[in-house]
Short mmCIF file of C-alpha atoms and ligand atoms in Angstrom, two decimals:
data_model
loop_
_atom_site.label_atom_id
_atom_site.label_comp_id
_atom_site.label_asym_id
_atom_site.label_seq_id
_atom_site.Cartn_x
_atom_site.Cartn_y
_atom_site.Cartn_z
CA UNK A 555 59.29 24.97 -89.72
CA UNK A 556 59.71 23.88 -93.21
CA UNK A 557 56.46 23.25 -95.07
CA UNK A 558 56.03 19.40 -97.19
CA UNK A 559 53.88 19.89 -99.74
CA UNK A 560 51.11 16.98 -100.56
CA UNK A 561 52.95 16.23 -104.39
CA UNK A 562 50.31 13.73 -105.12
CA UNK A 563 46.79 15.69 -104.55
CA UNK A 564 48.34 18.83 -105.86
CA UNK A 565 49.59 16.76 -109.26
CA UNK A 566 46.13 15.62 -109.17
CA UNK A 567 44.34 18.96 -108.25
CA UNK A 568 46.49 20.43 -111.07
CA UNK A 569 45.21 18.19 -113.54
CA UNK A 570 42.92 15.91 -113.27
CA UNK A 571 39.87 17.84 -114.75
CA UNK A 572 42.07 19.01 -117.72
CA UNK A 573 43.38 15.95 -119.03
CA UNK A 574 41.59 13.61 -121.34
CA UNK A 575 41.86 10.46 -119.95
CA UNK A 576 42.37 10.22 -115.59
CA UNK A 577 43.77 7.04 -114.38
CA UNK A 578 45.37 8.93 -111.83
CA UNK A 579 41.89 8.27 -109.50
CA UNK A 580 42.23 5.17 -106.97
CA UNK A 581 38.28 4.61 -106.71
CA UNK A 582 35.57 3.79 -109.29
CA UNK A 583 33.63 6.38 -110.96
CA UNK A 584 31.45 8.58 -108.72
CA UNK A 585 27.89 7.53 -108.54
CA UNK A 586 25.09 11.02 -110.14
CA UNK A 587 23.16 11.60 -107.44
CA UNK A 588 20.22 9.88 -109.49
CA UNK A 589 21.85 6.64 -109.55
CA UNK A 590 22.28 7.28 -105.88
CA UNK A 591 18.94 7.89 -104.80
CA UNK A 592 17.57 5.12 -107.29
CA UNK A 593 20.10 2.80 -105.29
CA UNK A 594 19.13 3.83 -102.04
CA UNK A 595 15.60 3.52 -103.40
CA UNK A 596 14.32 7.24 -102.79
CA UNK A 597 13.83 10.21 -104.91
CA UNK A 598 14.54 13.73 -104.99
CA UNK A 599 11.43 14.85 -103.59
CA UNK A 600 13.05 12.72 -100.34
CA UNK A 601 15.36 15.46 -99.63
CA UNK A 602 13.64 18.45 -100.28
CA UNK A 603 12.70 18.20 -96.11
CA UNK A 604 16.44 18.36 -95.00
CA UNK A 605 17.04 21.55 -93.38
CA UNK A 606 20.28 23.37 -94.70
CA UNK A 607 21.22 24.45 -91.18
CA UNK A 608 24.82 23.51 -89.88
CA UNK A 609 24.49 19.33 -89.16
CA UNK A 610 25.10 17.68 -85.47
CA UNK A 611 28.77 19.31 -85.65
CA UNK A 612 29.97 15.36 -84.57
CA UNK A 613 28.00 13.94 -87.09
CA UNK A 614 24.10 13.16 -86.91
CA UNK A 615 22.98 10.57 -83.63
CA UNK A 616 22.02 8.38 -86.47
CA UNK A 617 24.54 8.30 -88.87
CA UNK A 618 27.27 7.61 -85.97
CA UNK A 619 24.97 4.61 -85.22
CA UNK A 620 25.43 3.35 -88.89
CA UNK A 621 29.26 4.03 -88.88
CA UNK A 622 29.14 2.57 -85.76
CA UNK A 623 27.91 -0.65 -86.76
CA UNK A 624 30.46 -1.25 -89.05
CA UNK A 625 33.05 -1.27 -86.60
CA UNK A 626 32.53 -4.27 -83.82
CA UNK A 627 32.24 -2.99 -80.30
CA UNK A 628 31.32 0.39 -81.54
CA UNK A 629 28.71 2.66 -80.30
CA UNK A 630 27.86 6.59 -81.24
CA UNK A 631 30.45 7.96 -78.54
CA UNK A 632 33.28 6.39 -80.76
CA UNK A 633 32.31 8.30 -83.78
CA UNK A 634 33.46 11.50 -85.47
CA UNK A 635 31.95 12.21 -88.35
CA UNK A 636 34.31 13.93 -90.71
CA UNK A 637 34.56 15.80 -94.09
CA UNK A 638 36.10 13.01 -95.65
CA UNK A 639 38.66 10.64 -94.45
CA UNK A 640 41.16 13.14 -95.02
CA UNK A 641 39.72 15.60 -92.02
CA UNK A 642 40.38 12.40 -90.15
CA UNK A 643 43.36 12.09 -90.63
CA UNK A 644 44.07 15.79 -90.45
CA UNK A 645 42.68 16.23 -86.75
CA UNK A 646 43.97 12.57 -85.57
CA UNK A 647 48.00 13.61 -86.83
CA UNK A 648 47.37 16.42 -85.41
CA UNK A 649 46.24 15.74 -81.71
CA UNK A 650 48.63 12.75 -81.85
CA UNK A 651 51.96 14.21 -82.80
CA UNK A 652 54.12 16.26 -81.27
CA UNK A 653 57.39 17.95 -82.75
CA UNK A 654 60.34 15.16 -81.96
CA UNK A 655 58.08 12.22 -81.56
CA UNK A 656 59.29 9.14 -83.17
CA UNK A 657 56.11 7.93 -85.60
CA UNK A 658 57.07 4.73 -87.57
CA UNK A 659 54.46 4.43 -90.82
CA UNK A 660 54.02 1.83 -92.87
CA UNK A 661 55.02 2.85 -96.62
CA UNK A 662 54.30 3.15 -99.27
CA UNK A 663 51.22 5.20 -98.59
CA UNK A 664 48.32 7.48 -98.99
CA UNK A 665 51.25 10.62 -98.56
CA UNK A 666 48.55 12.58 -96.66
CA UNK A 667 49.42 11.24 -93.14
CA UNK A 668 53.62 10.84 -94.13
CA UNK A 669 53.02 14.58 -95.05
CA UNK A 670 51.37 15.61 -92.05
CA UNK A 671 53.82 13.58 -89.69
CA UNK A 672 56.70 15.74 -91.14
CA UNK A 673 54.48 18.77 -90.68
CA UNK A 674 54.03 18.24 -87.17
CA UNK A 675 57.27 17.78 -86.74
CA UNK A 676 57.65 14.08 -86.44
CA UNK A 677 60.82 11.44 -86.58
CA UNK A 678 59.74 9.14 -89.34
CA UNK A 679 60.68 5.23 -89.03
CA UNK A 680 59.21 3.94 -92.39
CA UNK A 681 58.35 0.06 -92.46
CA UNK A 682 58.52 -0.70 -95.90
CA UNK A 683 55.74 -2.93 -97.91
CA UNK A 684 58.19 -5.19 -99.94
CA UNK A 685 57.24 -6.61 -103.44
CA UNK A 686 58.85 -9.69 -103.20
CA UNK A 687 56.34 -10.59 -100.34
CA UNK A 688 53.52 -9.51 -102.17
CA UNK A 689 53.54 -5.69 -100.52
CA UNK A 690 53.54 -6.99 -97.23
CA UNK A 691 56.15 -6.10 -94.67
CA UNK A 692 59.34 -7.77 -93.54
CA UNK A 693 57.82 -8.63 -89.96
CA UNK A 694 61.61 -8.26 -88.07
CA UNK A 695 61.92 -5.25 -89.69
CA UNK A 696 58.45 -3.84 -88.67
CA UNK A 697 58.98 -4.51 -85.26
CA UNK A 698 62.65 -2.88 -85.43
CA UNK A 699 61.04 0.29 -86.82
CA UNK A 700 58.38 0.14 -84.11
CA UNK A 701 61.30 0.63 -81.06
CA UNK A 702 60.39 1.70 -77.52
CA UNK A 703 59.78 5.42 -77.75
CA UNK A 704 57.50 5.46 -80.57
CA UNK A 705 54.32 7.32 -80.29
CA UNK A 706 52.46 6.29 -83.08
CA UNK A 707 52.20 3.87 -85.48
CA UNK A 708 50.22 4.23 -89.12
CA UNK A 709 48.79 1.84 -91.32
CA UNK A 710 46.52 2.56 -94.37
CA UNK A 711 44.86 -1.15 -94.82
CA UNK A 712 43.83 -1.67 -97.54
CA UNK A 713 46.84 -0.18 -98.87
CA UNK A 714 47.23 2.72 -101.36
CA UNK A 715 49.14 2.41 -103.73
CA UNK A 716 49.63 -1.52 -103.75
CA UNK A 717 45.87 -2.14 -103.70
CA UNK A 718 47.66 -5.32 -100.78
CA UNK A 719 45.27 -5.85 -97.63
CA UNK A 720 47.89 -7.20 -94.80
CA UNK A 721 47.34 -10.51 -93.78
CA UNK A 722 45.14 -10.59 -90.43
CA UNK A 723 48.66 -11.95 -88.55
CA UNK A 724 50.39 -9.06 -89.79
CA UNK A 725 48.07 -6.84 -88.73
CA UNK A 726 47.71 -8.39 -85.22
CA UNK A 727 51.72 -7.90 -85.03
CA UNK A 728 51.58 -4.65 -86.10
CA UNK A 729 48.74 -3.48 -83.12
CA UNK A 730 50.76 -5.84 -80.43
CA UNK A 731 53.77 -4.05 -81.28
CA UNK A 732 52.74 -0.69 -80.85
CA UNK A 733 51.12 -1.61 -77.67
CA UNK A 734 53.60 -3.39 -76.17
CA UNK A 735 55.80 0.51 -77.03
CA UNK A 736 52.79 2.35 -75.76
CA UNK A 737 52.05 4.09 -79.14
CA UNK A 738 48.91 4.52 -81.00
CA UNK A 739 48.08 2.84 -83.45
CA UNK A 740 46.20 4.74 -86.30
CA UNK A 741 44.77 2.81 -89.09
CA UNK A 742 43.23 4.51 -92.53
CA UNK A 743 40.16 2.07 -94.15
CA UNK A 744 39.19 3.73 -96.42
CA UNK A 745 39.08 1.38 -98.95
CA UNK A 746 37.63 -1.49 -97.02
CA UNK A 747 35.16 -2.40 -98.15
CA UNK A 748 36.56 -1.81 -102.37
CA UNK A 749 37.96 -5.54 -102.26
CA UNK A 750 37.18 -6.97 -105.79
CA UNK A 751 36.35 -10.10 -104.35
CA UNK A 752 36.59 -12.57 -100.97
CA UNK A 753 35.83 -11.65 -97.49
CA UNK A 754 35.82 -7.91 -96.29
CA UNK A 755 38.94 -6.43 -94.76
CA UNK A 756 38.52 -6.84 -91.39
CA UNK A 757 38.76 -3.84 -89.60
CA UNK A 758 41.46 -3.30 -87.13
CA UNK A 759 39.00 -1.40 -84.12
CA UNK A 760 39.60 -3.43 -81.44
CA UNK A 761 42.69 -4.80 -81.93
CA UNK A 762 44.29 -3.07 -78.92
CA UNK A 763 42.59 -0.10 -76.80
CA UNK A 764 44.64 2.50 -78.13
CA UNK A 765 44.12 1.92 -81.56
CA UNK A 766 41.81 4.68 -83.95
CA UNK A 767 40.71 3.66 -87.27
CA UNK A 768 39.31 6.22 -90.31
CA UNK A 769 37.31 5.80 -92.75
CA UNK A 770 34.56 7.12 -95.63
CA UNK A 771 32.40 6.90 -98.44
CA UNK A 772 35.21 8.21 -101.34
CA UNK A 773 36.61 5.11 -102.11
CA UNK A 774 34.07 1.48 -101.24
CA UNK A 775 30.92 3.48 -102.01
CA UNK A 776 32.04 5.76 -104.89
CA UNK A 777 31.01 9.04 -103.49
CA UNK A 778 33.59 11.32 -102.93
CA UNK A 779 31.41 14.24 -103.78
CA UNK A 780 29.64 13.79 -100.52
CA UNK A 781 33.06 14.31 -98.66
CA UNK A 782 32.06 11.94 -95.96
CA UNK A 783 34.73 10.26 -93.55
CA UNK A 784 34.95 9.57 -90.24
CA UNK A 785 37.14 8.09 -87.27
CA UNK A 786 36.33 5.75 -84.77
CA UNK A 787 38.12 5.94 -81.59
CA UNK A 788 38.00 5.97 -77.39
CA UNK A 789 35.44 7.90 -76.72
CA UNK A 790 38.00 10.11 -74.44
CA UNK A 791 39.97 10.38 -77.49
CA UNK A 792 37.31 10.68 -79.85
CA UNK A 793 35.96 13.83 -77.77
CA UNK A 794 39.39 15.29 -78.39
CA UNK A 795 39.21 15.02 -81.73
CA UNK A 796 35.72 16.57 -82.41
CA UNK A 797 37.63 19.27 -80.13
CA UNK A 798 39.88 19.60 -83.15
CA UNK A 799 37.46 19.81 -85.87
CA UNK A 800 35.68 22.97 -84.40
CA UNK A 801 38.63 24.37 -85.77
CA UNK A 802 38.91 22.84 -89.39
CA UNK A 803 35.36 22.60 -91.07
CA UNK A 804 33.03 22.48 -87.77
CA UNK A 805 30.88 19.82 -88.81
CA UNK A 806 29.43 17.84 -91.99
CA UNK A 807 27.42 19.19 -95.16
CA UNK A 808 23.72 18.45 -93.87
CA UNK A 809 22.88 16.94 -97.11
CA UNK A 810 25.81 14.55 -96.74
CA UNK A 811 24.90 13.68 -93.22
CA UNK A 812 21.51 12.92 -94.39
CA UNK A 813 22.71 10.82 -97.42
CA UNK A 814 25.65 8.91 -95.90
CA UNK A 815 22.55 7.82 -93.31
CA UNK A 816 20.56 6.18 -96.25
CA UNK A 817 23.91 4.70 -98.15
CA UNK A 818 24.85 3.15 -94.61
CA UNK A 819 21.76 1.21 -93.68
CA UNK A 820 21.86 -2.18 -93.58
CA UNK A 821 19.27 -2.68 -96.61
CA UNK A 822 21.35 -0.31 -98.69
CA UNK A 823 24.97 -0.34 -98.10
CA UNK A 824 25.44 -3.88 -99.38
CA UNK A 825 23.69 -2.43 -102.93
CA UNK A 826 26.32 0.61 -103.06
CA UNK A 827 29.19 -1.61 -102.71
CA UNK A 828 28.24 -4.30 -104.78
CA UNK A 829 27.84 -1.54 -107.87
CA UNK A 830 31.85 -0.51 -107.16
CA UNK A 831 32.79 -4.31 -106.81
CA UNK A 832 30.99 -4.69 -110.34
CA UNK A 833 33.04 -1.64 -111.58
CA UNK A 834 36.46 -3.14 -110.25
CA UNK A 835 35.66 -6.31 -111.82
CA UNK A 836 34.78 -5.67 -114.90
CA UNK A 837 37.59 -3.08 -115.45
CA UNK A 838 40.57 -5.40 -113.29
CA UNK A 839 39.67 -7.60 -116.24
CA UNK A 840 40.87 -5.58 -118.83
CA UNK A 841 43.41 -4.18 -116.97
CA UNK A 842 44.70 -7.62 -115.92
CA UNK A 843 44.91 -8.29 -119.94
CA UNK A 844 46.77 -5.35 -121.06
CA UNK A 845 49.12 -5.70 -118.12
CA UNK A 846 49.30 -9.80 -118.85
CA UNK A 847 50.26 -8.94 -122.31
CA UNK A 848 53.56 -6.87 -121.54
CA UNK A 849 54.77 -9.15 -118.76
CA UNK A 850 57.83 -10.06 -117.52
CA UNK A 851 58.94 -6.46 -118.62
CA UNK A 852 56.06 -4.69 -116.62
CA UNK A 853 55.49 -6.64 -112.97
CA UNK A 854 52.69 -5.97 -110.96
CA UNK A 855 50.61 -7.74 -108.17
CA UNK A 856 46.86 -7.92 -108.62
CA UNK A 857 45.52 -5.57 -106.03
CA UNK A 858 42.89 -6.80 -103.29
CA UNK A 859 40.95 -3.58 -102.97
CA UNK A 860 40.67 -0.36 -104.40
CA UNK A 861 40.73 0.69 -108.51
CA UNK A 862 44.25 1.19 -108.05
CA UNK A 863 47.39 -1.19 -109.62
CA UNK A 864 50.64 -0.58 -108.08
CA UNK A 865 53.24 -1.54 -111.74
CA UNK A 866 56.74 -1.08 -112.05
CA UNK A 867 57.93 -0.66 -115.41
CA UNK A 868 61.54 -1.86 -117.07
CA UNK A 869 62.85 1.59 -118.90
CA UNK A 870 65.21 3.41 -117.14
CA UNK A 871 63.20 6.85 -117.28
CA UNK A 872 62.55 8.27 -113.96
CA UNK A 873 59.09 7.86 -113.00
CA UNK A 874 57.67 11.44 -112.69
CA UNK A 875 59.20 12.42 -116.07
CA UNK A 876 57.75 9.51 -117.75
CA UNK A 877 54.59 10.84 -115.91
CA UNK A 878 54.59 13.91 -116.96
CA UNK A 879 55.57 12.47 -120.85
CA UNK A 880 52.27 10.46 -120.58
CA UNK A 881 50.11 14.04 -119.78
CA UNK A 882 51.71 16.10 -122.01
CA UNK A 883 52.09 14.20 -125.02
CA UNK A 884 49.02 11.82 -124.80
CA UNK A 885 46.79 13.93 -122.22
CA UNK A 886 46.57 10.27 -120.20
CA UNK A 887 47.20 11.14 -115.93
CA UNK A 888 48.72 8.34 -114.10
CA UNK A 889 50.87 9.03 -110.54
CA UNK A 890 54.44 8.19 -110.51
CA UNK A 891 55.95 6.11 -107.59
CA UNK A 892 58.19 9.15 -107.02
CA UNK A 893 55.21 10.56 -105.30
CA UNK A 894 55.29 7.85 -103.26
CA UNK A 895 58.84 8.24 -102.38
CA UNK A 896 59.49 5.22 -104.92
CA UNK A 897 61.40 4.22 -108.02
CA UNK A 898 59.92 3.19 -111.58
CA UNK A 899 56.30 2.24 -110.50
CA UNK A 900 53.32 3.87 -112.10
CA UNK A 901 49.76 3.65 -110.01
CA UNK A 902 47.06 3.41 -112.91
CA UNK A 903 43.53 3.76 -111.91
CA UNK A 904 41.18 1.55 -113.37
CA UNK A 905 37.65 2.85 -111.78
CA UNK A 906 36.89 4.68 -114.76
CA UNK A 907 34.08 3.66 -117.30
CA UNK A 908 35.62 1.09 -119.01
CA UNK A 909 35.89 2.60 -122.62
CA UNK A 910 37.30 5.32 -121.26
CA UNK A 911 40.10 2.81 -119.61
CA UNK A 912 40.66 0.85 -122.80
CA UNK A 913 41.37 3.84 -124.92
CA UNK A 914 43.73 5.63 -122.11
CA UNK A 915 45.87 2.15 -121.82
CA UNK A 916 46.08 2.48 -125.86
CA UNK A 917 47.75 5.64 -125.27
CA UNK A 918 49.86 4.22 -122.33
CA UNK A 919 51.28 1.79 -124.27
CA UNK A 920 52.14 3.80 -127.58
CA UNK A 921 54.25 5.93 -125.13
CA UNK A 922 55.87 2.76 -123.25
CA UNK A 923 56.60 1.31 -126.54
CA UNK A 924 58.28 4.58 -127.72
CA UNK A 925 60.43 4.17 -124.99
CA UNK A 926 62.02 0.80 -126.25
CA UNK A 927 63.14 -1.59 -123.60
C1 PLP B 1048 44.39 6.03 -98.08
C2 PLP B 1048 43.61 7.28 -98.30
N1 PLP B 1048 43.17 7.95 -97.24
C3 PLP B 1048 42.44 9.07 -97.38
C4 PLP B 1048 42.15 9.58 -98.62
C5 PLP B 1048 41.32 10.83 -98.73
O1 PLP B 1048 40.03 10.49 -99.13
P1 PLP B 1048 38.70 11.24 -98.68
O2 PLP B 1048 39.07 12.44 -97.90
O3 PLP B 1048 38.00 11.54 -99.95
O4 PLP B 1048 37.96 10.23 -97.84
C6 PLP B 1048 42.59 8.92 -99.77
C7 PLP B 1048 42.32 9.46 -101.13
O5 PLP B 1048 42.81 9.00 -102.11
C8 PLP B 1048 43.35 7.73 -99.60
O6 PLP B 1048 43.82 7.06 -100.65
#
């Protein structure tokens, strides 16, 4: 079976620690573990007990009951605790598709789960996120793509790379749909909880009783270091995939079991996120500026969640050569829309420190403005 290669993380794992300037990142900039532990109000000395042994393979009795928490309706038995969001993904495509079944995914997307679907062999309906309805989907067109026969359905809410949460309807539509088909319905969140302002994104657990949701600590809680996801699902199904992940990466680092425990109690959790909801803040600001300032040429939506703005740009150079203009010639790393199976849309990252993101958009705009209009 052909192979589909992951464009976007390997342009990223090419590059990203050899360029200058990275706004090719979709979440703030990682907390030190210093700042960690000073937000979580411990100190080093706190984690010199933790045993380096291999962790609860699911993930620890207590940090399930955190993740737990977050989801309504949840208890431990729900929970897989996962080496990042990705592994979630990973062992949920991979239980749930067989070669020939018809998965419909909602695009564009976080390629990892597109990717995999292909991998495993799947049919791909694609329900597109259209601009003109501010990245939501056409709803007679999402149920169209959803047709009897479908197995499973994917959402990644809030979305990457439009930074658009669905609206709740939507979302309900989406979850009746693929029940009413019989599919699953798999949703990635793992950037609730990254929403610059307003209400959380309501999760979709519970929505239907064949729906799984993922989730971590890369995006909302700026600690992708840790590698810390998880998925929340029936506990039959759940089982299954822990079943999985004794073949992928057994179980989680016990350091980042016994951290993601700390980040995610009550007392704490609200602290982490409020430090990335500064960070998106401060820096939409000056993104929203630089953007402002070269409208109607450049359109763009502001996002909802996530460091992540979805532009598209007016000059007719394709977007991964204009990408790859912007690293070689100003050492700046954005991700072209091609990698999201799109046209002349650049995703720019704005989670980095903010003097960092002022002089990278300097360099963005000498090379748009070389380009003319
Ligand atoms: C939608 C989405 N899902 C999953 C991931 C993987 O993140 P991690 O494995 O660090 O949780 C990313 C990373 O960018 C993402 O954007």
């Amino acid at each position: 079976m052909s192979f589909e290669p992951f464009a976007m993380e390997r342009w990223q794992s090419t590059w990203e620690t050899r360029v200058r300037y990275n706004l090719s990142e979709s979440g703030v900039h990682p907390l030190s573990l210093a700042e960690l532990l000073a937000l979580v109000g411990g100190t080093p000395a706190d984690l010199g007990p933790v045993r380096l042994g291999y962790a609860d393979t699911r993930g620890s009795a207590a940090l399930r009951e955190a993740i737990a928490a977050l989801h309504p309706g949840a208890g431990p038995e729900h929970v897989v605790v996962t080496n990042g969001s990705a592994e979630a993904n990973f062992c949920a495509c991979w239980r749930l598709i067989e070669p020939g079944d018809r998965v419909a995914i909602v695009l564009p997307t976080y390629m990892q789960t597109w990717g995999l679907a292909r991998n495993f062999g799947a049919r791909l309906a694609p329900i597109w996120l259209r601009e003109e309805l501010g990245w939501q989907p056409d709803q007679a067109e999402a149920a169209a793509a959803i047709q009897p026969g479908t197995t499973l359905v994917i959402v990644t809410n809030p979305n990457n790379p439009t930074g658009a949460v669905l609206a709740a309807g939507t979302m309900a539509a989406l979850a009746r749909r693929a029940d009413e088909v019989g599919a699953w319905l798999l949703v990635d969140e793992v950037y609730r909880g990254a929403e610059r302002e307003g209400a959380p994104t309501p999760s979709a657990w519970g929505l239907g009783e064949h729906v799984l949701v993922t989730g971590g600590l890369s995006k909302a809680y700026g600690l992708p270091g840790l590698r810390m996801g998880w998925c929340v699902a029936p506990p039959a199904l759940a089982e299954e995939l822990w079943a999985r992940k004794d073949y992928t990466t057994i179980g989680p680092g016990a350091l980042s079991d016994a951290l993601a425990t700390r980040v995610l109690q009550p007392g704490v959790r609200g602290r982490v996120l409020e430090r990335t909801r500064a960070v998106l803040r401060d820096n939409w600001a000056l993104l929203e500026r630089w953007l402002g300032a070269r409208r109607p040429a450049v359109a763009f939506r502001a996002p909802d969640a996530g460091a992540i703005c979805y532009a598209r740009y007016p000059q007719g150079i394709e977007s991964g050569s204009l990408a790859e203009r912007l690293r070689r010639d100003h050492d700046v790393l954005v991700v072209p829309g091609a990698q999201f199976a799109m046209g002349n849309f650049l995703r720019l990252g704005f989670g980095l420190p903010a003097a960092q993101l002022a002089a990278a958009l300097e360099r963005v705009a000498a090379a748009l403005d070389a380009l003319g209009d």
